[in-house]
Short mmCIF file of C-alpha atoms in Angstrom, two decimals:
data_model
loop_
_atom_site.label_atom_id
_atom_site.label_comp_id
_atom_site.label_asym_id
_atom_site.label_seq_id
_atom_site.Cartn_x
_atom_site.Cartn_y
_atom_site.Cartn_z
CA MET A 1055 181.12 103.48 30.31
CA PRO A 1056 178.41 100.86 29.74
CA VAL A 1057 174.85 102.08 30.25
CA LYS A 1058 172.62 99.97 32.45
CA PRO A 1059 169.21 98.95 31.08
CA TYR A 1060 166.45 101.34 32.11
CA ASP A 1061 162.75 100.56 32.48
CA SER A 1062 161.43 103.96 33.55
CA LEU A 1063 161.94 107.62 32.82
CA SER A 1064 162.12 108.40 36.54
CA ASP A 1065 165.21 106.18 36.88
CA ILE A 1066 166.82 107.87 33.90
CA GLN A 1067 166.06 111.36 35.17
CA ARG A 1068 167.42 110.50 38.62
CA ASP A 1069 170.74 109.45 37.05
CA LEU A 1070 170.75 112.47 34.76
CA ALA A 1071 170.35 114.68 37.81
CA THR A 1072 173.33 113.07 39.57
CA GLY A 1073 175.46 113.24 36.43
CA SER A 1074 176.03 109.48 36.28
CA ILE A 1075 174.56 109.39 32.78
CA THR A 1076 173.99 111.84 29.92
CA CYS A 1077 171.41 111.88 27.16
CA ARG A 1078 174.22 111.48 24.64
CA GLN A 1079 175.36 108.28 26.38
CA LEU A 1080 171.77 107.02 26.41
CA VAL A 1081 171.40 107.61 22.70
CA GLU A 1082 174.68 105.84 21.94
CA HIS A 1083 173.53 102.92 24.08
CA TYR A 1084 170.22 102.60 22.20
CA LEU A 1085 171.90 103.00 18.80
CA GLN A 1086 174.24 100.15 19.69
CA ARG A 1087 171.29 98.02 20.79
CA ILE A 1088 169.47 98.73 17.53
CA ASP A 1089 172.54 97.72 15.56
CA GLU A 1090 172.88 94.48 17.54
CA HIS A 1091 169.20 93.59 17.06
CA GLN A 1092 168.68 94.32 13.38
CA HIS A 1093 167.39 90.77 12.94
CA LEU A 1094 164.21 91.80 14.79
CA ASN A 1095 163.43 94.29 12.00
CA ALA A 1096 161.81 96.71 14.46
CA PHE A 1097 163.03 99.93 12.80
CA VAL A 1098 162.66 100.96 9.17
CA ALA A 1099 164.68 104.17 9.66
CA VAL A 1100 167.10 105.19 12.41
CA TYR A 1101 167.85 108.87 12.98
CA ALA A 1102 171.32 108.36 14.45
CA ASP A 1103 173.02 111.71 13.81
CA GLU A 1104 169.85 113.64 14.51
CA ALA A 1105 169.30 111.80 17.80
CA ARG A 1106 172.88 112.55 18.86
CA GLN A 1107 172.43 116.24 18.09
CA ARG A 1108 169.12 116.31 19.94
CA ALA A 1109 170.70 114.56 22.93
CA ASP A 1110 173.41 117.23 23.13
CA GLU A 1111 170.71 119.92 23.07
CA VAL A 1112 168.78 118.26 25.89
CA ASP A 1113 171.95 117.79 27.93
CA ALA A 1114 172.60 121.53 27.60
CA LYS A 1115 169.03 122.29 28.73
CA LEU A 1116 169.47 120.01 31.73
CA LYS A 1117 172.58 121.92 32.81
CA GLU A 1118 170.63 125.17 32.53
CA GLY A 1119 167.64 123.75 34.41
CA LYS A 1120 165.35 124.36 31.45
CA ALA A 1121 164.66 120.81 30.24
CA GLY A 1122 161.15 119.55 29.57
CA ARG A 1123 159.26 116.81 31.39
CA LEU A 1124 160.41 114.09 28.97
CA ALA A 1125 164.11 114.92 29.04
CA GLY A 1126 165.98 111.64 28.88
CA MET A 1127 163.24 109.68 27.12
CA VAL A 1128 164.45 108.10 23.88
CA LEU A 1129 161.37 107.36 21.77
CA GLY A 1130 160.48 105.54 18.56
CA ILE A 1131 157.45 106.39 16.44
CA LYS A 1132 155.32 104.01 14.42
CA ASP A 1133 155.52 104.36 10.64
CA VAL A 1134 152.04 105.92 10.48
CA LEU A 1135 152.90 109.12 12.37
CA CYS A 1136 154.05 112.14 10.42
CA TYR A 1137 157.30 113.83 11.39
CA ASN A 1138 158.29 116.89 9.39
CA GLN A 1139 161.02 116.27 6.78
CA HIS A 1140 161.15 112.58 7.62
CA GLY A 1141 159.84 109.66 5.61
CA VAL A 1142 156.55 108.00 6.47
CA GLN A 1143 155.20 105.00 4.55
CA ALA A 1144 152.67 103.20 6.76
CA GLY A 1145 154.62 100.03 6.01
CA SER A 1146 153.49 100.25 2.38
CA ARG A 1147 155.09 100.38 -1.02
CA ILE A 1148 152.37 102.79 -2.15
CA LEU A 1149 154.08 105.57 -0.13
CA ASP A 1150 157.59 104.70 -1.25
CA GLY A 1151 159.80 107.77 -0.96
CA PHE A 1152 157.17 110.01 0.62
CA VAL A 1153 158.47 112.67 3.02
CA SER A 1154 156.11 114.34 5.47
CA GLN A 1155 155.64 118.09 5.29
CA PHE A 1156 154.43 118.50 8.87
CA THR A 1157 154.56 116.86 12.30
CA ALA A 1158 151.66 115.04 13.97
CA THR A 1159 150.27 116.94 16.94
CA ALA A 1160 150.97 114.07 19.36
CA VAL A 1161 154.56 113.84 18.14
CA GLN A 1162 155.07 117.60 18.36
CA ARG A 1163 153.82 117.69 21.93
CA VAL A 1164 156.34 115.13 23.13
CA ILE A 1165 159.10 116.90 21.18
CA ASP A 1166 158.17 120.12 22.96
CA GLU A 1167 158.87 118.31 26.25
CA ASP A 1168 162.37 117.33 25.05
CA VAL A 1169 161.84 113.74 23.99
CA ILE A 1170 164.55 112.34 21.70
CA ILE A 1171 163.16 110.55 18.64
CA ILE A 1172 165.53 107.79 17.56
CA GLY A 1173 163.71 106.34 14.55
CA ARG A 1174 160.66 105.14 12.67
CA GLN A 1175 159.27 101.72 13.52
CA ASN A 1176 157.98 98.89 11.35
CA CYS A 1177 154.27 98.08 11.32
CA ASP A 1178 151.61 96.17 9.44
CA GLU A 1179 150.75 97.96 6.21
CA PHE A 1180 148.38 100.85 6.98
CA ALA A 1181 148.06 99.36 10.48
CA MET A 1182 146.07 96.42 9.12
CA GLY A 1183 147.10 93.25 10.90
CA SER A 1184 147.56 91.40 14.16
CA SER A 1185 151.03 89.96 13.59
CA ASN A 1186 153.23 92.55 11.82
CA GLU A 1187 153.72 90.16 8.90
CA ASN A 1188 152.00 92.50 6.42
CA SER A 1189 154.69 95.16 6.14
CA ALA A 1190 156.41 95.99 2.86
CA PHE A 1191 159.60 96.03 4.95
CA GLY A 1192 159.16 92.41 6.01
CA PRO A 1193 157.94 90.89 9.28
CA VAL A 1194 159.00 92.05 12.73
CA ARG A 1195 160.23 89.31 15.05
CA ASN A 1196 159.42 88.84 18.72
CA ALA A 1197 162.50 89.33 20.90
CA ASP A 1198 161.44 86.47 23.19
CA ASP A 1199 161.47 84.07 20.22
CA PRO A 1200 162.45 85.43 16.80
CA ASP A 1201 160.46 82.67 15.11
CA ARG A 1202 157.26 84.15 16.52
CA VAL A 1203 155.26 87.25 15.70
CA PRO A 1204 155.29 90.32 17.96
CA GLY A 1205 151.62 91.06 17.37
CA GLY A 1206 150.34 93.96 15.35
CA SER A 1207 149.96 96.34 13.92
CA SER A 1208 152.37 98.21 16.22
CA GLY A 1209 154.71 95.23 16.35
CA GLY A 1210 157.89 97.16 15.66
CA SER A 1211 156.99 99.70 18.34
CA ALA A 1212 156.38 96.97 20.95
CA VAL A 1213 159.52 94.98 20.07
CA ALA A 1214 161.67 98.12 20.26
CA VAL A 1215 160.59 98.63 23.87
CA GLN A 1216 160.71 94.90 24.67
CA ALA A 1217 164.28 94.53 23.39
CA GLY A 1218 165.56 97.77 24.93
CA LEU A 1219 166.06 99.58 21.62
CA CYS A 1220 164.35 102.68 23.05
CA LEU A 1221 162.60 103.53 26.30
CA ALA A 1222 159.13 104.05 24.81
CA SER A 1223 157.23 104.11 21.54
CA LEU A 1224 154.18 105.79 20.07
CA GLY A 1225 151.85 103.43 18.22
CA SER A 1226 148.31 103.50 16.91
CA ASP A 1227 145.36 101.39 18.03
CA THR A 1228 142.40 100.77 15.71
CA GLY A 1229 141.27 97.41 17.09
CA GLY A 1230 143.96 96.56 19.62
CA SER A 1231 147.10 97.45 17.68
CA VAL A 1232 148.86 98.91 20.72
CA ARG A 1233 147.53 96.48 23.34
CA GLN A 1234 147.78 93.19 21.44
CA PRO A 1235 151.51 93.52 20.57
CA SER A 1236 152.14 94.79 24.09
CA ALA A 1237 150.61 91.57 25.41
CA PHE A 1238 152.79 89.47 23.08
CA CYS A 1239 155.92 91.43 24.04
CA GLY A 1240 155.45 91.94 27.79
CA THR A 1241 155.10 95.72 27.69
CA VAL A 1242 152.47 98.24 28.78
CA GLY A 1243 150.18 99.40 25.97
CA LEU A 1244 147.66 102.21 26.44
CA LYS A 1245 144.72 103.05 24.19
CA PRO A 1246 143.14 106.36 25.27
CA THR A 1247 139.50 107.33 24.97
CA TYR A 1248 138.62 108.10 21.35
CA ALA A 1249 139.21 111.85 20.81
CA ARG A 1250 141.41 112.16 23.92
CA VAL A 1251 144.49 112.55 21.69
CA SER A 1252 144.50 114.44 18.39
CA ARG A 1253 144.70 112.28 15.26
CA TRP A 1254 146.22 115.10 13.21
CA GLY A 1255 149.23 113.61 11.44
CA LEU A 1256 148.17 109.98 11.90
CA ILE A 1257 147.78 108.19 8.56
CA ALA A 1258 144.18 107.00 8.67
CA TYR A 1259 143.03 103.39 8.60
CA ALA A 1260 139.50 103.75 10.05
CA SER A 1261 138.88 107.28 11.24
CA SER A 1262 136.16 106.57 13.81
CA PHE A 1263 138.31 103.89 15.47
CA ASP A 1264 141.94 105.12 15.26
CA CYS A 1265 143.77 106.22 18.42
CA ILE A 1266 147.38 107.14 19.15
CA GLY A 1267 148.77 105.48 22.26
CA PRO A 1268 152.09 104.86 24.05
CA ILE A 1269 153.97 101.60 24.58
CA THR A 1270 156.24 101.62 27.64
CA HIS A 1271 157.73 99.46 30.37
CA THR A 1272 155.74 101.14 33.15
CA VAL A 1273 152.25 102.47 33.73
CA GLU A 1274 153.81 105.70 35.04
CA ASP A 1275 155.51 106.44 31.73
CA ALA A 1276 152.35 105.62 29.76
CA ALA A 1277 150.35 107.99 31.99
CA LEU A 1278 152.88 110.78 31.55
CA LEU A 1279 152.93 110.43 27.76
CA LEU A 1280 149.12 110.45 27.64
CA GLU A 1281 149.00 113.55 29.84
CA ILE A 1282 151.37 115.38 27.50
CA MET A 1283 149.77 114.26 24.22
CA ALA A 1284 146.13 114.75 25.21
CA GLY A 1285 144.02 117.84 24.70
CA ALA A 1286 142.35 120.13 22.21
CA ASP A 1287 143.91 120.72 18.81
CA ASP A 1288 142.75 123.24 16.22
CA PHE A 1289 143.86 120.86 13.47
CA ASP A 1290 141.47 118.08 14.58
CA SER A 1291 137.77 118.94 14.81
CA THR A 1292 136.98 115.57 16.43
CA VAL A 1293 139.33 115.92 19.40
CA SER A 1294 137.87 116.39 22.87
CA ARG A 1295 138.18 119.69 24.71
CA ASN A 1296 137.64 118.10 28.12
CA ASP A 1297 140.09 119.06 30.82
CA ILE A 1298 143.20 116.86 31.01
CA PRO A 1299 143.72 115.23 34.43
CA ALA A 1300 147.24 115.02 35.81
CA TYR A 1301 147.32 111.30 35.02
CA SER A 1302 150.93 110.88 36.11
CA GLN A 1303 150.11 112.31 39.56
CA GLN A 1304 146.94 110.25 40.08
CA LEU A 1305 148.29 106.72 39.99
CA THR A 1306 147.42 105.88 43.59
CA LEU A 1307 143.84 104.73 44.08
CA ASN A 1308 142.06 106.26 47.05
CA ARG A 1309 139.12 103.85 47.05
CA PRO A 1310 138.30 100.23 46.20
CA LEU A 1311 136.86 99.71 42.73
CA ARG A 1312 134.09 97.53 41.37
CA ILE A 1313 135.63 95.40 38.63
CA GLY A 1314 133.70 93.11 36.31
CA TYR A 1315 135.56 90.52 34.32
CA LEU A 1316 134.42 88.92 31.07
CA ARG A 1317 133.38 85.38 31.92
CA GLU A 1318 134.56 84.21 28.49
CA GLY A 1319 138.10 85.28 29.35
CA VAL A 1320 138.44 82.70 32.12
CA GLU A 1321 135.98 80.00 31.00
CA SER A 1322 136.02 79.83 27.20
CA GLU A 1323 137.85 76.88 25.67
CA GLY A 1324 138.89 79.23 22.87
CA VAL A 1325 141.31 80.86 25.32
CA ASP A 1326 144.57 79.04 26.08
CA PRO A 1327 144.44 77.33 29.51
CA VAL A 1328 147.56 79.14 30.71
CA ILE A 1329 146.02 82.51 29.83
CA ARG A 1330 142.82 81.60 31.66
CA GLN A 1331 144.90 80.62 34.68
CA LYS A 1332 147.02 83.79 34.64
CA THR A 1333 143.91 85.92 34.22
CA GLN A 1334 142.28 84.26 37.21
CA GLU A 1335 145.43 84.83 39.27
CA ALA A 1336 145.37 88.53 38.39
CA LEU A 1337 141.71 88.73 39.39
CA ASN A 1338 142.54 87.09 42.73
CA ARG A 1339 145.26 89.69 43.32
CA LEU A 1340 142.72 92.44 42.69
CA ARG A 1341 140.46 90.88 45.32
CA GLU A 1342 143.38 90.79 47.75
CA LEU A 1343 143.85 94.51 47.12
CA GLY A 1344 140.31 95.10 48.33
CA HIS A 1345 138.46 95.51 45.04
CA THR A 1346 135.11 93.91 44.32
CA VAL A 1347 135.64 91.50 41.41
CA GLU A 1348 132.65 89.80 39.76
CA PRO A 1349 132.00 87.92 36.50
CA VAL A 1350 129.94 89.62 33.80
CA ASP A 1351 128.39 88.30 30.62
CA PHE A 1352 128.61 90.42 27.49
CA LEU A 1353 125.85 89.01 25.32
CA LEU A 1354 126.96 90.80 22.17
CA LEU A 1355 130.57 89.61 22.33
CA LYS A 1356 130.22 87.37 19.26
CA HIS A 1357 128.95 90.34 17.24
CA ILE A 1358 131.84 92.68 18.01
CA LEU A 1359 134.36 91.31 15.51
CA PRO A 1360 132.03 91.23 12.47
CA THR A 1361 130.79 94.72 13.34
CA TYR A 1362 134.35 95.96 13.67
CA TYR A 1363 135.55 94.47 10.39
CA ILE A 1364 132.56 95.66 8.35
CA LEU A 1365 132.92 99.22 9.59
CA THR A 1366 136.72 99.47 9.54
CA THR A 1367 137.04 98.00 6.05
CA ALA A 1368 134.36 100.39 4.83
CA GLU A 1369 136.22 103.36 6.29
CA ALA A 1370 139.53 102.03 4.97
CA SER A 1371 138.20 101.71 1.41
CA SER A 1372 137.30 105.40 1.57
CA ASN A 1373 140.44 106.62 3.36
CA LEU A 1374 142.83 104.73 1.11
CA SER A 1375 141.28 106.01 -2.11
CA ARG A 1376 143.63 109.00 -1.86
CA PHE A 1377 146.62 106.76 -2.62
CA ASP A 1378 146.36 106.60 -6.39
CA GLY A 1379 149.86 107.11 -7.80
CA VAL A 1380 149.04 110.59 -9.07
CA ARG A 1381 150.11 113.04 -6.38
CA PHE A 1382 152.68 111.24 -4.22
CA GLY A 1383 154.25 107.88 -3.46
CA TYR A 1384 154.59 104.92 -5.80
CA ARG A 1385 153.59 105.25 -9.45
CA SER A 1386 153.62 102.20 -11.69
CA PRO A 1387 156.15 102.47 -14.54
CA ASP A 1388 153.92 100.21 -16.67
CA ALA A 1389 150.93 102.58 -16.84
CA THR A 1390 149.83 103.58 -20.33
CA ASP A 1391 146.84 105.81 -19.53
CA LEU A 1392 145.05 107.28 -16.52
CA GLU A 1393 142.96 104.21 -15.82
CA SER A 1394 145.92 101.86 -15.94
CA LEU A 1395 147.88 104.30 -13.76
CA TYR A 1396 145.28 103.92 -11.01
CA LYS A 1397 144.91 100.17 -11.38
CA LYS A 1398 148.56 99.23 -11.70
CA SER A 1399 149.84 101.65 -9.03
CA ARG A 1400 147.30 100.50 -6.45
CA THR A 1401 147.65 96.82 -7.34
CA ASP A 1402 151.44 96.91 -7.12
CA GLY A 1403 151.61 99.38 -4.25
CA PHE A 1404 149.19 97.74 -1.81
CA GLY A 1405 149.85 94.39 -0.17
CA ASP A 1406 147.47 91.44 -0.01
CA GLU A 1407 145.85 92.31 3.33
CA VAL A 1408 145.22 95.93 2.39
CA ARG A 1409 143.72 94.94 -0.95
CA ARG A 1410 141.53 92.38 0.84
CA ARG A 1411 140.17 94.99 3.23
CA ILE A 1412 139.63 97.60 0.52
CA ILE A 1413 137.60 95.08 -1.48
CA LEU A 1414 135.58 94.06 1.58
CA GLY A 1415 134.91 97.67 2.45
CA THR A 1416 133.94 98.62 -1.07
CA PHE A 1417 131.52 95.68 -1.14
CA ALA A 1418 129.96 96.73 2.19
CA LEU A 1419 129.46 100.27 0.87
CA SER A 1420 128.08 99.26 -2.54
CA SER A 1421 124.54 100.39 -3.28
CA SER A 1422 123.17 96.84 -3.30
CA TYR A 1423 124.56 95.91 0.11
CA TYR A 1424 124.94 99.21 1.99
CA ASP A 1425 121.85 98.73 4.16
CA ALA A 1426 122.41 95.01 4.63
CA TYR A 1427 125.97 95.40 5.90
CA TYR A 1428 127.17 98.93 6.66
CA THR A 1429 123.91 100.33 8.05
CA LYS A 1430 123.26 97.16 10.03
CA ALA A 1431 126.78 97.23 11.45
CA GLN A 1432 126.30 100.82 12.58
CA GLN A 1433 123.11 99.80 14.35
CA VAL A 1434 124.86 96.90 16.08
CA ARG A 1435 127.69 99.26 17.05
CA ARG A 1436 125.14 101.36 18.90
CA LEU A 1437 123.79 98.27 20.68
CA ILE A 1438 127.33 97.27 21.69
CA LYS A 1439 127.93 100.75 23.06
CA ASP A 1440 124.64 100.71 24.98
CA GLU A 1441 125.44 97.33 26.55
CA THR A 1442 128.96 98.48 27.41
CA ASP A 1443 127.61 101.68 28.99
CA ALA A 1444 125.22 99.53 31.04
CA LEU A 1445 128.18 97.57 32.40
CA PHE A 1446 129.98 100.76 33.34
CA ALA A 1447 126.89 101.91 35.21
CA HIS A 1448 127.63 99.09 37.68
CA TYR A 1449 131.42 98.68 37.39
CA ASP A 1450 134.38 101.04 37.36
CA LEU A 1451 136.46 98.73 35.16
CA ILE A 1452 136.03 95.69 32.92
CA ALA A 1453 138.88 93.15 32.98
CA SER A 1454 139.82 90.41 30.53
CA PRO A 1455 142.79 88.77 28.86
CA VAL A 1456 144.24 90.81 26.00
CA THR A 1457 144.57 87.88 23.60
CA PRO A 1458 143.26 84.30 23.49
CA THR A 1459 146.76 82.91 22.80
CA THR A 1460 150.37 83.85 23.28
CA ALA A 1461 152.53 84.84 20.31
CA PHE A 1462 152.16 82.38 17.45
CA ARG A 1463 154.79 81.38 14.91
CA ILE A 1464 155.48 83.54 11.89
CA GLY A 1465 153.42 82.23 8.98
CA GLU A 1466 151.21 80.07 11.20
CA LYS A 1467 148.01 82.00 10.52
CA ALA A 1468 148.93 83.88 7.37
CA SER A 1469 146.80 81.64 5.13
CA ASP A 1470 143.71 81.92 7.36
CA PRO A 1471 142.62 85.56 7.79
CA LEU A 1472 139.66 84.62 9.97
CA GLN A 1473 141.91 82.93 12.54
CA MET A 1474 144.16 85.99 12.45
CA TYR A 1475 141.20 88.31 13.06
CA LEU A 1476 140.18 86.28 16.13
CA ALA A 1477 143.39 87.43 17.82
CA ASP A 1478 141.56 90.74 18.41
CA ILE A 1479 138.47 89.26 20.09
CA PHE A 1480 139.10 90.95 23.47
CA THR A 1481 140.58 94.23 22.21
CA VAL A 1482 138.17 95.50 19.56
CA GLN A 1483 135.37 96.35 21.97
CA ALA A 1484 137.24 99.39 23.29
CA ASN A 1485 137.58 100.76 19.76
CA VAL A 1486 134.01 100.00 18.73
CA VAL A 1487 132.64 102.00 21.67
CA GLY A 1488 135.50 104.52 22.01
CA CYS A 1489 136.48 103.76 25.60
CA PRO A 1490 140.04 103.61 27.02
CA ALA A 1491 141.88 100.34 27.64
CA ILE A 1492 145.29 99.23 28.81
CA SER A 1493 147.36 96.06 28.51
CA ILE A 1494 149.80 95.21 31.28
CA PRO A 1495 152.18 92.24 31.57
CA ASN A 1496 150.72 89.21 33.33
CA GLY A 1497 153.48 86.62 33.43
CA THR A 1498 154.53 84.11 30.81
CA ASP A 1499 153.54 80.68 29.57
CA GLU A 1500 155.61 77.49 29.73
CA ASN A 1501 157.63 78.65 26.71
CA GLY A 1502 158.51 82.00 28.25
CA LEU A 1503 156.06 83.86 25.99
CA SER A 1504 154.40 86.94 27.41
CA ILE A 1505 150.76 87.15 28.52
CA GLY A 1506 148.74 90.35 28.86
CA PHE A 1507 145.93 91.48 31.17
CA GLN A 1508 143.49 94.19 30.10
CA PHE A 1509 141.44 96.84 31.87
CA MET A 1510 138.74 98.87 30.10
CA ALA A 1511 137.11 101.96 31.60
CA ALA A 1512 134.25 104.26 30.69
CA PRO A 1513 135.15 107.11 28.30
CA PHE A 1514 137.49 109.68 29.85
CA ARG A 1515 137.93 107.57 33.00
CA GLU A 1516 141.57 106.79 32.31
CA ALA A 1517 142.58 107.82 35.84
CA ASP A 1518 140.83 104.86 37.54
CA MET A 1519 142.14 102.48 34.89
CA LEU A 1520 145.72 103.71 35.20
CA GLY A 1521 145.53 103.59 39.00
CA ALA A 1522 144.35 99.98 39.01
CA ALA A 1523 146.93 98.98 36.39
CA ASN A 1524 149.70 100.64 38.38
CA GLN A 1525 148.56 99.02 41.61
CA LEU A 1526 148.42 95.55 40.07
CA THR A 1527 151.81 95.83 38.34
CA LYS A 1528 153.42 97.03 41.57
CA LEU A 1529 152.00 94.04 43.45
CA GLN A 1530 153.17 91.65 40.72
CA ALA A 1531 156.67 93.17 40.92
CA VAL A 1532 156.79 92.63 44.68
CA GLU A 1533 155.64 89.03 44.36
CA ALA A 1534 158.20 88.35 41.64
#
């Protein structure tokens, strides 16, 4: 029997309860979809037999009334999340053949609630990129137009949800890498507060920026996944021990909010006219819902990207020093001594973008330039945080577009890294200051390409943000 397309876990669980569908049938449906959409290059490994076995186990639990909260959710995980006895390469040749010896805390927590993991998803190498063109496995293609990028670095994770290859995905967000591809692919992408979700088992890019976040069709599913993944973890000393709200039960706002929107998002000529128009329409809907919506100026906006790239490349140059060809992963066959082993393995194993960022980061941390670049960037980061906190003293949420353009063509910006970096202009602020942010679908342009709308909230105020996002998406669905 053909399986209908599902957009939410609640719909799946309703049909599971009536017996009109089984987890095994769901898995077979998604496996068939993956096979039919191999040209999108969203998955680098598919766990077909394992997913079938897991589906049978969950079906048995459902009959016994003992299934977890995620029973029926078929999930993909980005190729930077460790999963015991499964390969993980961060989209890089340097980790060729590496098999993880443990499972990331976030992954284990969803497994404990009976999620079914169907495969490992393609991404920009070490999560460095805004287009998913930097993977050793080749570029991922946008399901709306295979000649265009899906965004990055969690491009494979977003396309898998967009194209119906799984119900949800887990990605990572260092400067927008969950939200930006979600905007390009018409999905919901959630970046939690820094330290809300344990980073144990996430291959590091920039440790003070990295976050694990879900990509889904609905705000409800994103809230549920966050609720399950969040919380203290003895393996991660940086994770928050704050209480975890019942996000999935708090999606109805009980008061009007004060929402400030970045003036640049609706007035700047650097933002596509159609995105400015769609953003303004979303703001008008929020006013109709009774919220106070006002423009705000963020005076340090032009400093966010350089601050972000100085600090993240510095952290990357340190984090990636562990990949040396000695202990695991790729080792150059042409090495003749220890020094050439390091040089040749890292040169051959890392791609162009990763090498570029390592070199930039090493330069920023060098003794001659440390104070001029790294120290100065840390000081500016503090100023950005202070100005952001000042905004949140007056507003519950900050709204903006997610990206200045819709999905661009594959190869269009590959030769101009600076233009590529500008794709993150509206997303990096949340990572620089550590606050939560969410991307929700906001219509399409004249070519049918998806547009995203973003909310940011003060740290650990995900509940207000999720409530507003849910309210706006529900209204958009009614109007559609």
